[in-house]
Amino acid sequence: MSVLRPVEPRREAPGRPGIAPTWTSSAKDIVGCALGPSRVWFTMGYGIVNEVYYPRVDLPQIRDLGFIVADGEGFWVEVKRLGNYTLRLVEPGVPAVEVRHRHERFELHLRVTPDPIRDVLLVELCLDGDAALRPYVLLAPHLGDSGWNNEAAVMELGGRRVLTAEQGPFGLALAAVDERQQDAFGEASAGHVGVSDGWQDFDRHGAMRWQHSVAGPGNVALTGALPRFAVLGLGFGSTAQAAATLAVSSLQGPFERHLARQRDDWRAWHGKVRGQGMGGLLEPASIEAHVGLSAMVLRTLRDQTYPGTMVASLSVPWGNTRDDLAGYHLVWPRDLVACSTALLALGAVDEARDSLRYLIATQAADGYWAQNQWLGGTPHWTGIQLDET
């Protein structure tokens, strides 16, 4: 039986619980999801993965997943701080992304897509340039919508090294394979943010020197060394074991196969709704790509557990300065009506009807809706917003 096992020897990271956690900036490059059974929503900002939501669109589970490029001899760069990158969709209207980070010594190419049938986000990386350089992944778990009380560990599953975290009823696991689909992780470490995390390691030593196996409970982070080409699978589940099983399962298939299914599913959805809507009759060809992008974003904001719900945004306002339980990933009835009307105009009739049913179910007897609410209908802000009354 293949079960998660702690790596030996056990080395506990110092500095518990770490500094106060924050989210990332609400300035996003892109948001996306799959249309299949996958219950993962991802965001990107500054050219890296930001908050990832699971199993509902109102529950972020990580702060970010980024990269350091280093030579092990003192030179190191955190790629999100370069500010020199390009990002594009692999195809208009399809939320799968290609990113290129540029530095005078290297280029780091990333491709990101959800696995359409598993609760896994996939990231393919390729480092070109100076042969002395190597990539390292940095992962900041924020399980259960909070950076506190997370526990991180470097584990093994069937001989593969896996970076894991758990908090309450949630678990995540990050696995990696090389171009031969073999375990790709080299050195790995768990740490407390601001004290013993991977970024602090590079800042102090100019290289990865720490290999702590466990950290937490607290604000934790995980770091792993990678080859110059790798595919990462970030899995989510009710436990780290469940998440690791999903992540490793996803990595048994080629990245291109998952990407092709993501393309096919979204092409089919766009074709269906545009065939039913007014868009093809009204829009000039010059704005067709913008309409497709808007449709993609609107569809991404919808939840699967509560059909008809749409959050206002997959972001936390001023998130890089706070650890609020809620951000804009809540239902504002006002915004839900506006977005559902837009979907209706595009031809997404079924989605708009589901939103109407949800609004009926959450309306008070006097016709009032909460200012905003969690997907299940529990009010969050209880003030009266005049443009919703």
Coordinates of N, CA and C in Angstrom, one line a residue, residues 219-342:
N219 N 2.2 29.9 10.3 CA 2.2 30.4 8.9 C 3.5 29.8 8.3
V220 N 3.2 28.8 7.4 CA 4.3 27.9 7.0 C 4.5 28.1 5.5
A221 N 5.7 27.6 5.0 CA 6.0 27.6 3.6 C 6.8 26.4 3.3
L222 N 6.8 26.0 2.0 CA 7.5 24.8 1.5 C 8.4 25.2 0.4
T223 N 9.6 24.6 0.3 CA 10.5 24.8 -0.8 C 11.1 23.5 -1.3
G224 N 11.3 23.5 -2.7 CA 11.8 22.3 -3.3 C 12.7 22.6 -4.4
A225 N 13.8 21.9 -4.6 CA 14.7 22.1 -5.7 C 14.2 21.2 -6.9
L226 N 14.4 21.8 -8.1 CA 13.8 21.1 -9.3 C 14.9 21.0 -10.4
P227 N 14.7 20.1 -11.3 CA 15.6 20.2 -12.5 C 15.1 21.3 -13.4
R228 N 15.8 21.5 -14.5 CA 15.6 22.6 -15.4 C 14.3 22.4 -16.2
F229 N 13.8 21.2 -16.3 CA 12.4 21.0 -16.8 C 11.7 20.1 -15.8
A230 N 10.4 20.5 -15.5 CA 9.6 19.7 -14.6 C 8.2 20.1 -14.8
V231 N 7.3 19.1 -14.4 CA 5.9 19.4 -14.3 C 5.5 19.2 -12.9
L232 N 4.8 20.2 -12.3 CA 4.3 20.2 -10.9 C 2.8 19.9 -10.9
G233 N 2.4 19.1 -9.9 CA 1.0 18.8 -9.7 C 0.7 19.2 -8.3
L234 N -0.2 20.3 -8.1 CA -0.6 20.7 -6.8 C -2.0 20.2 -6.6
G235 N -2.1 19.2 -5.7 CA -3.4 18.5 -5.5 C -4.0 19.0 -4.2
F236 N -5.4 18.8 -4.1 CA -6.1 19.2 -2.9 C -7.1 18.1 -2.6
G237 N -7.3 18.0 -1.2 CA -8.2 16.9 -0.8 C -8.5 17.2 0.7
S238 N -9.2 16.2 1.3 CA -9.6 16.3 2.7 C -8.4 16.0 3.6
T239 N -7.4 15.4 3.1 CA -6.1 15.1 3.8 C -5.0 15.3 2.8
A240 N -3.7 15.3 3.4 CA -2.6 15.4 2.5 C -2.4 14.1 1.7
Q241 N -2.8 13.0 2.3 CA -2.7 11.7 1.6 C -3.6 11.7 0.4
A242 N -4.9 12.2 0.5 CA -5.8 12.3 -0.6 C -5.3 13.2 -1.7
A243 N -4.7 14.4 -1.2 CA -4.2 15.3 -2.2 C -3.0 14.8 -2.9
A244 N -2.1 14.0 -2.2 CA -1.0 13.5 -2.9 C -1.4 12.4 -3.9
T245 N -2.3 11.6 -3.6 CA -2.8 10.6 -4.5 C -3.3 11.2 -5.8
L246 N -4.1 12.3 -5.7 CA -4.5 13.0 -6.8 C -3.4 13.7 -7.6
A247 N -2.5 14.3 -6.9 CA -1.4 15.0 -7.6 C -0.5 14.0 -8.4
V248 N -0.2 12.9 -7.8 CA 0.7 11.9 -8.4 C -0.1 11.2 -9.6
S249 N -1.4 11.0 -9.4 CA -2.2 10.4 -10.5 C -2.2 11.3 -11.7
S250 N -2.4 12.6 -11.5 CA -2.4 13.5 -12.6 C -1.1 13.5 -13.3
L251 N 0.0 13.4 -12.6 CA 1.3 13.5 -13.3 C 1.7 12.2 -14.0
Q252 N 0.9 11.2 -13.9 CA 1.1 10.0 -14.7 C 0.7 10.2 -16.2
G253 N -0.1 11.2 -16.5 CA -0.4 11.5 -17.8 C 0.4 12.7 -18.3
P254 N 0.6 12.9 -19.6 CA 1.4 14.0 -20.1 C 0.7 15.3 -19.9
F255 N 1.4 16.4 -19.7 CA 0.8 17.7 -19.5 C 0.0 18.1 -20.7
E256 N 0.5 17.7 -21.9 CA -0.2 18.1 -23.2 C -1.6 17.5 -23.2
R257 N -1.8 16.3 -22.6 CA -3.1 15.7 -22.7 C -4.1 16.4 -21.8
H258 N -3.7 16.9 -20.6 CA -4.6 17.7 -19.8 C -4.9 19.0 -20.4
L259 N -3.9 19.6 -21.1 CA -4.1 20.9 -21.7 C -5.0 20.7 -22.9
A260 N -4.9 19.7 -23.6 CA -5.8 19.5 -24.8 C -7.3 19.3 -24.3
R261 N -7.5 18.6 -23.2 CA -8.9 18.5 -22.7 C -9.4 19.8 -22.2
Q262 N -8.6 20.6 -21.6 CA -9.0 21.9 -21.1 C -9.4 22.8 -22.4
R263 N -8.6 22.7 -23.4 CA -9.0 23.4 -24.6 C -10.3 23.0 -25.2
D264 N -10.5 21.6 -25.3 CA -11.7 21.1 -25.9 C -12.9 21.4 -25.1
D265 N -12.8 21.3 -23.8 CA -14.0 21.6 -23.0 C -14.4 23.1 -23.1
W266 N -13.5 24.0 -23.1 CA -13.8 25.4 -23.2 C -14.3 25.8 -24.6
R267 N -13.7 25.2 -25.7 CA -14.1 25.4 -27.0 C -15.6 25.0 -27.1
A268 N -15.9 23.9 -26.6 CA -17.3 23.4 -26.7 C -18.3 24.3 -25.9
W269 N -17.9 24.8 -24.8 CA -18.7 25.7 -24.0 C -18.9 27.0 -24.8
H270 N -17.9 27.6 -25.3 CA -18.0 28.8 -26.1 C -18.9 28.6 -27.3
G271 N -18.7 27.5 -28.0 CA -19.6 27.2 -29.1 C -21.0 27.1 -28.8
K272 N -21.3 26.5 -27.6 CA -22.7 26.3 -27.2 C -23.4 27.6 -26.9
V273 N -22.7 28.4 -26.0 CA -23.4 29.6 -25.6 C -23.4 30.7 -26.7
R274 N -22.4 30.7 -27.6 CA -22.5 31.7 -28.6 C -23.5 31.4 -29.7
G275 N -23.8 30.1 -29.8 CA -24.8 29.7 -30.7 C -26.2 30.0 -30.3
Q276 N -26.4 30.2 -28.9 CA -27.7 30.5 -28.4 C -27.9 32.0 -28.1
G277 N -26.8 32.8 -28.1 CA -26.9 34.1 -27.7 C -27.0 35.1 -28.8
M278 N -26.9 36.4 -28.4 CA -27.0 37.5 -29.4 C -25.6 38.0 -29.9
G279 N -24.6 37.5 -29.2 CA -23.2 38.0 -29.5 C -22.8 37.9 -30.9
G280 N -23.1 36.8 -31.6 CA -22.7 36.6 -33.0 C -23.4 37.6 -33.9
L281 N -24.6 38.1 -33.5 CA -25.3 39.0 -34.4 C -24.9 40.4 -34.2
L282 N -24.4 40.8 -33.0 CA -24.3 42.2 -32.6 C -22.8 42.7 -32.6
E283 N -21.9 41.8 -32.4 CA -20.5 42.3 -32.2 C -19.7 42.3 -33.4
P284 N -18.9 43.4 -33.7 CA -18.0 43.4 -34.8 C -16.9 42.4 -34.5
A285 N -16.3 41.9 -35.6 CA -15.2 40.9 -35.4 C -14.0 41.5 -34.6
S286 N -13.9 42.8 -34.6 CA -12.7 43.4 -33.9 C -12.8 43.3 -32.4
I287 N -14.0 43.0 -31.9 CA -14.1 42.9 -30.4 C -14.4 41.4 -30.0
E288 N -14.4 40.5 -31.0 CA -14.8 39.2 -30.7 C -13.9 38.5 -29.6
A289 N -12.6 38.8 -29.7 CA -11.7 38.2 -28.7 C -12.0 38.8 -27.3
H290 N -12.4 40.0 -27.2 CA -12.7 40.6 -25.9 C -14.0 40.0 -25.3
V291 N -14.9 39.8 -26.2 CA -16.2 39.1 -25.7 C -15.9 37.7 -25.2
G292 N -15.0 37.0 -25.9 CA -14.6 35.7 -25.5 C -13.9 35.7 -24.2
L293 N -13.0 36.6 -24.0 CA -12.3 36.7 -22.7 C -13.3 37.1 -21.6
S294 N -14.2 38.0 -21.8 CA -15.2 38.3 -20.8 C -16.1 37.1 -20.4
A295 N -16.5 36.4 -21.4 CA -17.3 35.2 -21.2 C -16.5 34.2 -20.3
M296 N -15.2 34.0 -20.6 CA -14.4 33.1 -19.9 C -14.3 33.5 -18.4
V297 N -14.1 34.8 -18.1 CA -14.0 35.3 -16.8 C -15.3 35.1 -16.0
L298 N -16.4 35.4 -16.7 CA -17.7 35.3 -16.1 C -18.0 33.8 -15.7
R299 N -17.6 32.9 -16.6 CA -17.9 31.5 -16.3 C -17.0 31.0 -15.2
T300 N -15.8 31.5 -15.1 CA -14.8 31.1 -14.1 C -15.3 31.5 -12.7
L301 N -16.1 32.5 -12.6 CA -16.5 33.0 -11.2 C -17.6 32.2 -10.7
R302 N -18.1 31.2 -11.4 CA -19.3 30.3 -11.0 C -18.8 29.2 -10.1
D303 N -19.6 28.8 -9.2 CA -19.2 27.6 -8.3 C -19.9 26.4 -8.8
Q304 N -19.4 25.2 -8.4 CA -20.0 23.9 -8.8 C -20.9 23.4 -7.7
T305 N -20.5 23.5 -6.4 CA -21.3 23.0 -5.3 C -22.7 23.7 -5.2
Y306 N -22.7 25.0 -5.4 CA -23.9 25.8 -5.4 C -24.2 26.3 -6.8
P307 N -24.9 25.6 -7.6 CA -25.1 26.1 -9.0 C -25.8 27.4 -9.0
G308 N -25.4 28.3 -9.9 CA -26.0 29.6 -10.0 C -25.3 30.7 -9.2
T309 N -24.4 30.3 -8.3 CA -23.6 31.3 -7.5 C -22.4 31.8 -8.3
M310 N -22.1 33.1 -8.1 CA -20.9 33.7 -8.7 C -20.4 34.7 -7.7
V311 N -19.1 34.5 -7.5 CA -18.4 35.5 -6.6 C -18.1 36.8 -7.3
A312 N -17.9 37.8 -6.6 CA -17.6 39.1 -7.2 C -16.2 39.1 -7.9
S313 N -15.3 38.5 -7.2 CA -13.9 38.5 -7.8 C -13.1 37.4 -7.0
L314 N -12.2 36.8 -7.7 CA -11.2 35.8 -7.0 C -10.0 36.6 -6.5
S315 N -10.3 37.4 -5.5 CA -9.2 38.3 -5.0 C -9.6 38.7 -3.6
V316 N -8.5 39.2 -2.9 CA -8.7 39.9 -1.6 C -8.2 41.3 -1.7
P317 N -9.1 42.3 -1.5 CA -8.6 43.7 -1.6 C -7.5 44.0 -0.6
W318 N -6.5 44.6 -1.1 CA -5.3 44.9 -0.3 C -4.8 43.6 0.4
G319 N -4.9 42.5 -0.3 CA -4.6 41.2 0.3 C -3.1 41.1 0.7
N320 N -2.2 41.8 0.0 CA -0.8 41.7 0.4 C -0.5 42.4 1.7
T321 N -1.5 42.9 2.4 CA -1.3 43.6 3.7 C -2.2 43.0 4.8
R322 N -2.9 41.9 4.5 CA -3.9 41.4 5.5 C -4.2 40.0 5.3
D323 N -4.8 39.3 6.3 CA -5.2 37.9 6.2 C -6.7 37.8 6.5
D324 N -7.5 38.6 5.9 CA -8.9 38.6 6.2 C -9.5 37.2 5.8
L325 N -10.5 36.8 6.5 CA -11.2 35.6 6.2 C -11.9 35.7 4.9
A326 N -12.4 36.9 4.6 CA -13.2 37.0 3.4 C -12.6 38.2 2.6
G327 N -12.7 38.1 1.3 CA -12.4 39.2 0.4 C -13.5 39.4 -0.5
Y328 N -13.2 39.5 -1.8 CA -14.3 39.6 -2.8 C -14.8 38.3 -3.3
H329 N -14.3 37.2 -2.7 CA -14.8 35.9 -3.1 C -16.0 35.5 -2.3
L330 N -17.0 36.4 -2.4 CA -18.3 36.2 -1.8 C -19.3 36.6 -2.9
V331 N -20.6 36.2 -2.6 CA -21.7 36.6 -3.5 C -22.3 37.9 -3.1
W332 N -22.2 38.9 -4.0 CA -22.9 40.1 -3.9 C -24.1 40.0 -4.8
P333 N -25.3 39.9 -4.3 CA -26.5 39.7 -5.1 C -26.6 40.7 -6.3
R334 N -26.2 42.0 -6.0 CA -26.1 43.0 -7.1 C -25.2 42.5 -8.3
D335 N -24.0 42.1 -7.9 CA -23.1 41.6 -9.0 C -23.6 40.3 -9.6
L336 N -24.2 39.5 -8.9 CA -24.7 38.2 -9.4 C -25.7 38.5 -10.5
V337 N -26.6 39.5 -10.2 CA -27.6 39.8 -11.2 C -27.0 40.4 -12.5
A338 N -26.0 41.3 -12.3 CA -25.4 41.9 -13.5 C -24.6 40.8 -14.3
C339 N -23.9 40.0 -13.6 CA -23.1 38.9 -14.3 C -24.0 37.9 -15.0
S340 N -25.0 37.5 -14.3 CA -26.0 36.5 -14.9 C -26.7 37.1 -16.1
T341 N -27.0 38.4 -16.1 CA -27.6 39.0 -17.2 C -26.6 39.0 -18.4
A342 N -25.3 39.3 -18.1 CA -24.3 39.2 -19.2 C -24.2 37.8 -19.7

